[in-house]
Short mmCIF file of C-alpha atoms in Angstrom, two decimals:
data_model
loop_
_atom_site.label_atom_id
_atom_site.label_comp_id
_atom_site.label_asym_id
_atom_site.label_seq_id
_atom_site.Cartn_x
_atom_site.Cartn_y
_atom_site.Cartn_z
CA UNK A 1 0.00 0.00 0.00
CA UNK A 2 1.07 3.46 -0.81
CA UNK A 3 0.56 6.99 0.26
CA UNK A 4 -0.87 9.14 -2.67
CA UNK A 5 -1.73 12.88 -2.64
CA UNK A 6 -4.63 13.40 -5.59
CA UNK A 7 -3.81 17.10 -6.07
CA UNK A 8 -7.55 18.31 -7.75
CA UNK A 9 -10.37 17.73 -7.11
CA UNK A 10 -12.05 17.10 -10.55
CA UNK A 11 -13.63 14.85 -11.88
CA UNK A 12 -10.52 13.07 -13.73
CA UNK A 13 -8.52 13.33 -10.53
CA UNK A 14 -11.58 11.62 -8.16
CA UNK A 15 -11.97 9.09 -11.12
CA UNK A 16 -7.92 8.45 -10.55
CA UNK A 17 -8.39 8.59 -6.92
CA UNK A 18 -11.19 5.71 -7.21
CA UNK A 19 -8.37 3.63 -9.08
CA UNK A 20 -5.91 4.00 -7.03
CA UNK A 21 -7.96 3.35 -3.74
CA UNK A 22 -9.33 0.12 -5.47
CA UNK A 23 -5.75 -1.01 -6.06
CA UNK A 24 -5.45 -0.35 -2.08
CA UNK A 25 -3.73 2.39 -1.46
CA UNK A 26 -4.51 5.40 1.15
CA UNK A 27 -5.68 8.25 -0.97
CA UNK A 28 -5.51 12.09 0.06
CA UNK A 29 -7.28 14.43 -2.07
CA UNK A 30 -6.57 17.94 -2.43
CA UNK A 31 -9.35 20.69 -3.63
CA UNK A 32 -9.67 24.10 -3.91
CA UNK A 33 -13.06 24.53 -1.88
CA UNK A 34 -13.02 23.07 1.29
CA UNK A 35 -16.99 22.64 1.29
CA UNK A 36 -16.06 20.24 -1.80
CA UNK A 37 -13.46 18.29 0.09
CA UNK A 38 -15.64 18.06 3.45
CA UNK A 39 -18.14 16.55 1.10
CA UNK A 40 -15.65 13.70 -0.20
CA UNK A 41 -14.24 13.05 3.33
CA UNK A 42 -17.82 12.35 5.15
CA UNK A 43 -20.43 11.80 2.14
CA UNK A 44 -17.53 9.75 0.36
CA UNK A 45 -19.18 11.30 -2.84
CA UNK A 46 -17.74 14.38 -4.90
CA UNK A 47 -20.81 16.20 -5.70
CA UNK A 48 -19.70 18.47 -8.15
CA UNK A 49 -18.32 15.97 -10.56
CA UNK A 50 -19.24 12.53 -9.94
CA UNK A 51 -22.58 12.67 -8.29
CA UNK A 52 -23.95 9.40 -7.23
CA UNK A 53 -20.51 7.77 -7.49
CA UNK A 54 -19.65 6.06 -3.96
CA UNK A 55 -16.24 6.67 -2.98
CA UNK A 56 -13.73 4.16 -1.13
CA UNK A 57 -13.63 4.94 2.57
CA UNK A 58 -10.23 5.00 2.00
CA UNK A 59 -9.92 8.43 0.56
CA UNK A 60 -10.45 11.37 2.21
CA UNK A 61 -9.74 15.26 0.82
CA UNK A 62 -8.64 18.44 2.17
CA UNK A 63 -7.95 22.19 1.23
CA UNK A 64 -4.67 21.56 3.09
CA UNK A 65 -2.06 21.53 0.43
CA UNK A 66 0.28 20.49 3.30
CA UNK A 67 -2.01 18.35 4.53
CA UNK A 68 -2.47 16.32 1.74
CA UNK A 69 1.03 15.97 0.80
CA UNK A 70 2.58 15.21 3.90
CA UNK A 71 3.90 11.67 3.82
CA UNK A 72 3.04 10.50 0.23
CA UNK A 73 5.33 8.68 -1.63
CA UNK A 74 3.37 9.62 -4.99
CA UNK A 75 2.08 12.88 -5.93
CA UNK A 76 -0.54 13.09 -8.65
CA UNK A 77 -1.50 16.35 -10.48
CA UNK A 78 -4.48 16.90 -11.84
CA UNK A 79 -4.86 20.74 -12.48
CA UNK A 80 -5.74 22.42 -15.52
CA UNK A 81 -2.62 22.33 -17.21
CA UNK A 82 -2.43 26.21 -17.42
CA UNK A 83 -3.07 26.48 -13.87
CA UNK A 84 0.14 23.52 -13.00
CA UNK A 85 3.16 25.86 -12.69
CA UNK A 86 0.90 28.35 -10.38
CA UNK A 87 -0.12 25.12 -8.13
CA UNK A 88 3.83 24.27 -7.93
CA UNK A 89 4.77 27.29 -6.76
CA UNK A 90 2.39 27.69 -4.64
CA UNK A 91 2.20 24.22 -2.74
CA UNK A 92 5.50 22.33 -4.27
CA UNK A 93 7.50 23.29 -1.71
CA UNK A 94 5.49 20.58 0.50
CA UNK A 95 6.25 17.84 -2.00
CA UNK A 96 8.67 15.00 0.04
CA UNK A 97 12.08 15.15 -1.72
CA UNK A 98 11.79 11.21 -2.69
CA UNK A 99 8.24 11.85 -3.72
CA UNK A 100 7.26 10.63 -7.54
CA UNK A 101 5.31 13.02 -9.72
CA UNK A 102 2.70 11.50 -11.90
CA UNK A 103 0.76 14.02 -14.48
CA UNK A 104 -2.66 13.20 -15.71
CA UNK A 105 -2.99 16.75 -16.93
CA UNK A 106 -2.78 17.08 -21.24
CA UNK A 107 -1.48 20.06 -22.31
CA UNK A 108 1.35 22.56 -23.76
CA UNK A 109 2.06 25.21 -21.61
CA UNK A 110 1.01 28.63 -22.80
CA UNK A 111 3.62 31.28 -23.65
CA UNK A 112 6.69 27.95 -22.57
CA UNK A 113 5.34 25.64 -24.64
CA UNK A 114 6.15 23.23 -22.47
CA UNK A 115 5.31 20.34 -21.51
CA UNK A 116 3.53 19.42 -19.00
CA UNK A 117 6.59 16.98 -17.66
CA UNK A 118 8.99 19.79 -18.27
CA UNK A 119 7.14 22.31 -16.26
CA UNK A 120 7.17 19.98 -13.35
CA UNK A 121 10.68 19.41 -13.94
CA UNK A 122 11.73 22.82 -14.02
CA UNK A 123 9.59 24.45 -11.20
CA UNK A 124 10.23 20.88 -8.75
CA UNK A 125 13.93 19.78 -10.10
CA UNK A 126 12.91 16.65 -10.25
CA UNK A 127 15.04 14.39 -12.70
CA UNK A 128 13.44 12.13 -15.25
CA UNK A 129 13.04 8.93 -12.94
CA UNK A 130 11.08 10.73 -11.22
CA UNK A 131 8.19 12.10 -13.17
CA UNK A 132 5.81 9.95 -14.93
CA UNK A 133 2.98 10.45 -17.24
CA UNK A 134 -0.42 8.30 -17.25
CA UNK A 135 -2.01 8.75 -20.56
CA UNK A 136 -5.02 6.60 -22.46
CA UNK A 137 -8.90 6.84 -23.67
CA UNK A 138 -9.79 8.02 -19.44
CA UNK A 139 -12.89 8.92 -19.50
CA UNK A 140 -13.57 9.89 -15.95
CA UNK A 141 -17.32 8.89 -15.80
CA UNK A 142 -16.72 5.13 -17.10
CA UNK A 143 -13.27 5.08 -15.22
CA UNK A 144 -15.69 6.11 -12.20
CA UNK A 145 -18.21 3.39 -12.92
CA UNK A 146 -15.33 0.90 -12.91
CA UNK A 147 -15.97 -0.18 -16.41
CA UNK A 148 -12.84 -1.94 -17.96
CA UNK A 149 -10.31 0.31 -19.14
CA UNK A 150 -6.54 0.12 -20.43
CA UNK A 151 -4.00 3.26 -20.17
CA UNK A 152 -0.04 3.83 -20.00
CA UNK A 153 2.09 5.09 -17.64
CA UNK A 154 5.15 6.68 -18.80
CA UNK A 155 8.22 7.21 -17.30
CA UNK A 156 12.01 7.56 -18.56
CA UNK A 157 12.63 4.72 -15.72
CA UNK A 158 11.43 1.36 -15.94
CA UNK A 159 11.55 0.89 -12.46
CA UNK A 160 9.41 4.38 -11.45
CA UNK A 161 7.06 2.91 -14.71
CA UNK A 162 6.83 -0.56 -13.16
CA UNK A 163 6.27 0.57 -9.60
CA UNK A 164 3.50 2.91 -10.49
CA UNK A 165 1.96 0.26 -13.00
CA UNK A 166 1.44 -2.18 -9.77
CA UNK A 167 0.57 0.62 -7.81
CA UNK A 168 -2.17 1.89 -10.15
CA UNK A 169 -3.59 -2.23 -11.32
CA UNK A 170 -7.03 -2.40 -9.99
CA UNK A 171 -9.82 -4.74 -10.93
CA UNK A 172 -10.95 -2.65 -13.73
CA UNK A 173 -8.32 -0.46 -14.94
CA UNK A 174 -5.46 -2.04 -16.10
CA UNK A 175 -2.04 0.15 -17.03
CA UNK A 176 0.93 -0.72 -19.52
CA UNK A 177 4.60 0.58 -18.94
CA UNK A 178 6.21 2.64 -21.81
CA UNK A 179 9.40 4.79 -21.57
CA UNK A 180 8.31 7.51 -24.22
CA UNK A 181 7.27 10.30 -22.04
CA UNK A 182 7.24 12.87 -25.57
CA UNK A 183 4.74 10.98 -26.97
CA UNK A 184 2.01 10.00 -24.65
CA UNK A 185 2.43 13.72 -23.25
CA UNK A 186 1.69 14.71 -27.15
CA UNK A 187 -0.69 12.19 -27.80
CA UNK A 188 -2.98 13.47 -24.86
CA UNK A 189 -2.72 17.00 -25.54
CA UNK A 190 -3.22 17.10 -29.50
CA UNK A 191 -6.09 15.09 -29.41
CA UNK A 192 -7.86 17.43 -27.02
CA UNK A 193 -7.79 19.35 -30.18
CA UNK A 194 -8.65 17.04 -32.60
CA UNK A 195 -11.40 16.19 -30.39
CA UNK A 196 -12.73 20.06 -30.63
CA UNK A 197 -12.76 19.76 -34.57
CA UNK A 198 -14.92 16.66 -34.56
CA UNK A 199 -16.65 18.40 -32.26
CA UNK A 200 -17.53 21.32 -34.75
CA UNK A 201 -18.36 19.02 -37.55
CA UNK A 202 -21.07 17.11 -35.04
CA UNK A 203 -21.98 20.23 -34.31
CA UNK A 204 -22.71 21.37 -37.74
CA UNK A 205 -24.62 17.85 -38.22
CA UNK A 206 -21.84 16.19 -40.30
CA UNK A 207 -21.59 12.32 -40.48
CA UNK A 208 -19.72 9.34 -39.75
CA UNK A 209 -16.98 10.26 -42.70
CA UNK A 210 -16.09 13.77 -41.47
CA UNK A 211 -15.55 12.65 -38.28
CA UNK A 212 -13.43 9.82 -39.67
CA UNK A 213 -11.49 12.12 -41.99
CA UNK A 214 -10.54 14.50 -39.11
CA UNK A 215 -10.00 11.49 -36.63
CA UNK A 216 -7.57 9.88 -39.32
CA UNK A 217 -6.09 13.60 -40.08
CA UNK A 218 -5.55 14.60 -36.89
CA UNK A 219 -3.62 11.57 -36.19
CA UNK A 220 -1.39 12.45 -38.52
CA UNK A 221 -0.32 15.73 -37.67
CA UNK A 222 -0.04 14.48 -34.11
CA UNK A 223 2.87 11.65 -35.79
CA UNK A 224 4.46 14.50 -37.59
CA UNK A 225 5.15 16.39 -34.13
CA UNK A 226 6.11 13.74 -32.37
CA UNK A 227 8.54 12.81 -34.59
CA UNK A 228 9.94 16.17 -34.64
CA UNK A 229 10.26 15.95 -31.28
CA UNK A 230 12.11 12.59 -31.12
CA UNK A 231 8.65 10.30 -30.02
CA UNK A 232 8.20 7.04 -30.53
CA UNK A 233 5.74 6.78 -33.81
CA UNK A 234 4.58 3.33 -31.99
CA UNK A 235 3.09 5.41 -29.31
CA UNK A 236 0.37 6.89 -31.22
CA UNK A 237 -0.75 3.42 -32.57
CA UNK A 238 -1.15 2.62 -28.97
CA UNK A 239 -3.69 3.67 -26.04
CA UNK A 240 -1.99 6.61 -25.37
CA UNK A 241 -2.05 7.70 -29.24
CA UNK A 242 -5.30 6.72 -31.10
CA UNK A 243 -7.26 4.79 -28.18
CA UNK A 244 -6.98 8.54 -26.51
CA UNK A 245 -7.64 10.24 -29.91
CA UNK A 246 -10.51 7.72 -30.80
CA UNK A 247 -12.46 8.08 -26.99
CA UNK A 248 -12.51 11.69 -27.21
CA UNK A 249 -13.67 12.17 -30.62
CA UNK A 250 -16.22 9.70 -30.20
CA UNK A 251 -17.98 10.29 -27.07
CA UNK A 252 -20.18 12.78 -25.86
CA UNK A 253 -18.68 12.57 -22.64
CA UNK A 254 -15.39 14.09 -23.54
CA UNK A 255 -15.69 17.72 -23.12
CA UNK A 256 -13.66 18.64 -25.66
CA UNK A 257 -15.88 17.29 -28.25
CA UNK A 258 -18.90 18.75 -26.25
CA UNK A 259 -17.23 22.34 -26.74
CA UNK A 260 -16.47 21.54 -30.07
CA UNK A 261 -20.31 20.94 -30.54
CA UNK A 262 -21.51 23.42 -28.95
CA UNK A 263 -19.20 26.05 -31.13
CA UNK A 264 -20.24 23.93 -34.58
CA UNK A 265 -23.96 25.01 -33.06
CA UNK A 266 -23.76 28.52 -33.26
CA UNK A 267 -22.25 29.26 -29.46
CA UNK A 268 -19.59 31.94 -29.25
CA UNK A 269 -16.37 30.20 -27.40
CA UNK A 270 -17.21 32.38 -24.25
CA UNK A 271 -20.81 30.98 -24.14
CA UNK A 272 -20.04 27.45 -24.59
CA UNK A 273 -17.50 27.92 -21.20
CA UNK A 274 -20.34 29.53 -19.62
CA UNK A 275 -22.48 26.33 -19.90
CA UNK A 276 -19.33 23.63 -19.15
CA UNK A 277 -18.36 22.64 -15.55
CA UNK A 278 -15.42 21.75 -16.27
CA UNK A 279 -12.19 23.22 -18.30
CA UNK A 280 -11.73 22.01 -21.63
CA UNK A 281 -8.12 21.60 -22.28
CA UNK A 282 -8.44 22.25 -26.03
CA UNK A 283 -9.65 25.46 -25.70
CA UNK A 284 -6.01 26.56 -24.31
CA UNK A 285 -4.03 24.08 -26.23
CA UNK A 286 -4.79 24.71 -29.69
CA UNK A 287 -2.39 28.04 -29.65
CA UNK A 288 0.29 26.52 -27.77
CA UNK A 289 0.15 23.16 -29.97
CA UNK A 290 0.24 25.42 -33.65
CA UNK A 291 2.98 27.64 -31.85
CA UNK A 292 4.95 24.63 -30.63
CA UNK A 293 4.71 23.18 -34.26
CA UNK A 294 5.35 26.09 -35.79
CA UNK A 295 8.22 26.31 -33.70
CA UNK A 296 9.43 22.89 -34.90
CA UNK A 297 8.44 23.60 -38.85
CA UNK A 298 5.26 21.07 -38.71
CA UNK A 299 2.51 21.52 -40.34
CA UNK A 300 -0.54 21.29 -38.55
CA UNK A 301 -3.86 21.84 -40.51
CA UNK A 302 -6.13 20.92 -37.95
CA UNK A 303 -4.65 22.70 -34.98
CA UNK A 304 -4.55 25.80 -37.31
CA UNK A 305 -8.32 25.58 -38.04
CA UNK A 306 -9.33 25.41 -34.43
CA UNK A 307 -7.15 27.71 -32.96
CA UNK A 308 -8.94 30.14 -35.38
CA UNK A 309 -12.00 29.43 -34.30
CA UNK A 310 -11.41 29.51 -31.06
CA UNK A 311 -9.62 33.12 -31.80
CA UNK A 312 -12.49 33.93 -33.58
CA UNK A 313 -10.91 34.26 -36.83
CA UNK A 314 -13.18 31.95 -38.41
CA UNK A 315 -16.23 30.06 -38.47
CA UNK A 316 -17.49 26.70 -37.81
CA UNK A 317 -17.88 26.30 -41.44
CA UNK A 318 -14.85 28.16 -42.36
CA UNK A 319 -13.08 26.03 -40.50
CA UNK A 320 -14.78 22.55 -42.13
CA UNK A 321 -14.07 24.24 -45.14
CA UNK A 322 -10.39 25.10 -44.11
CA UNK A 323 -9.43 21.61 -44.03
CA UNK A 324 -11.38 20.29 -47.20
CA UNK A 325 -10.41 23.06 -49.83
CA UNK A 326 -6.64 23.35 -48.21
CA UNK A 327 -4.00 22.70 -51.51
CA UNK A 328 -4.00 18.83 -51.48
CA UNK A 329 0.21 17.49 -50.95
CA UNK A 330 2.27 14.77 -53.08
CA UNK A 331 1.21 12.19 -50.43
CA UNK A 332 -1.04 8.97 -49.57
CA UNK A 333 -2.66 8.68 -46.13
#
């Protein structure tokens, strides 16, 4: 059994939580609002974003930062990923100095573009064995329900991947090791964008084949980045790569597609937050992604359409239209 600080309070972080108490460990979560976390310690239910999910007594949650971290062996982050290198500073300094990091958070840090790894690197000093990654098609609702799911866990070391593989194993989630840290960190964060373009076209009332295209498309552009960033192409053949890309894009409870439909619907990108609990990562990512590829010299169609939108540059058609009419290049896919 292990001591593991949750840090957020989310619903992909209580989802986590659930999986990780399963596996039996003792699980300290921390949250923003402390009404929230009294809720999860005596209701052993997180109103807010799993309601009607029973909680292991075995987790408990606090505002505490200090709290919550004190002791644990394992520190998960699930923040917004724009919101991670404010959270470090502010509570990192509580982090035990043996402590391993794992992200769940998908993103490219604005402004950086970094990351989400190298932020945690940089602000903690934590070397490479010592920050992991757990990536895969995580919906937190199903995760929640303890319906069977696979993901990875990434780490540079085998032994941090293998320890946190046994340490995550529960009944009904079951984790694979992988040392490419790049690619399930790019994976996770370019198909929140992907999943906002399928999103649009849903939105729009498109079928089965534009969703397919962009799908297919989009994981494309996600290979071309990763191998100009040294990935493994393997990766995004695996769950961290299309089983992410696929559950997003697919289902209406990923909340990037949701924003995606709700913006192919007519909603202005400040309306459609208005009406979401929850931040969608894609939102944010879509200007760091293009900047980071740009950056790199890869071409990124998608990314390019979205961020855009999202800008307001465009609209939903425009940006349908973006990708369909774009000069066609001497290749098959």
């Amino acid at each position: 059994m292990a001591r593991i600080a949750v840090m957020g309070a989310g619903s992909w972080g209580t989802a986590f939580a659930l999986v990780l108490a399963d596996a039996g460990n003792q699980v300290r979560i921390w949250g923003r609002r402390s009404e929230l976390c009294e809720a999860i310690t005596t209701t052993h239910e997180n109103p807010d974003y799993l309601p009607g999910v029973a909680l292991p007594e075995s987790i408990s949650a606090s505002a505490d930062a200090a709290q919550v971290l004190d002791g644990a062996e394992v520190v998960v982050l699930a923040v917004p990923s724009q919101q991670l290198r404010a959270n470090l500073d502010a509570w990192g300094k509580h982090v035990p100095g043996d402590a391993v990091f794992v992200s769940l958070m998908k993103g490219v840090e604005l402004g950086t573009h970094l990351r989400m790894s190298e932020v945690i690197a940089e602000i903690t000093g934590a070397g490479p064995e010592r920050i992991a990654v757990v990536s895969g098609p995580n919906l937190a609702r199903e995760i929640a329900a303890r319906e069977p799911a696979a993901s990875v866990v990434a780490c540079a070391d085998e032994a941090t991947a293998v320890r946190l593989q046994t340490i995550c194993h529960s009944p009904a989630f079951r984790p694979y090791t992988n040392n490419d840290v790049v690619g399930c960190e790019l994976g996770g964060t370019t198909k929140n964008v992907i999943g906002l373009a399928v999103g649009v076209a849903v939105g729009l009332g498109f079928g089965d084949n534009a969703k397919a295209s962009i799908i297919t498309r989009g994981l494309a552009e996600t290979g071309r980045l990763g191998a100009a960033l040294g990935a493994d192409p393997m990766t995004f053949a695996g769950l961290a790569g299309l089983g992410d890309l696929v559950a997003t894009c697919s289902s209406p409870l990923s909340r990037n597609r949701t924003f995606g439909e709700k913006l192919g619907q007519g909603l202005t990108v400040e309306e459609a937050a208005a009406q979401m609990r929850q931040v969608a990562e894609g939102v944010k990512s879509c200007t760091s992604v293009k900047e980071l590829a740009a950056i790199h010299g890869v071409e990124m169609p998608i990314v390019d359409a979205v961020d855009a939108l999202v800008q307001g540059t465009i609209t939903p058609t425009e940006l349908v239209k973006a990708m369909i009419a774009r000069q066609t290049q001497p290749e098959v896919r």
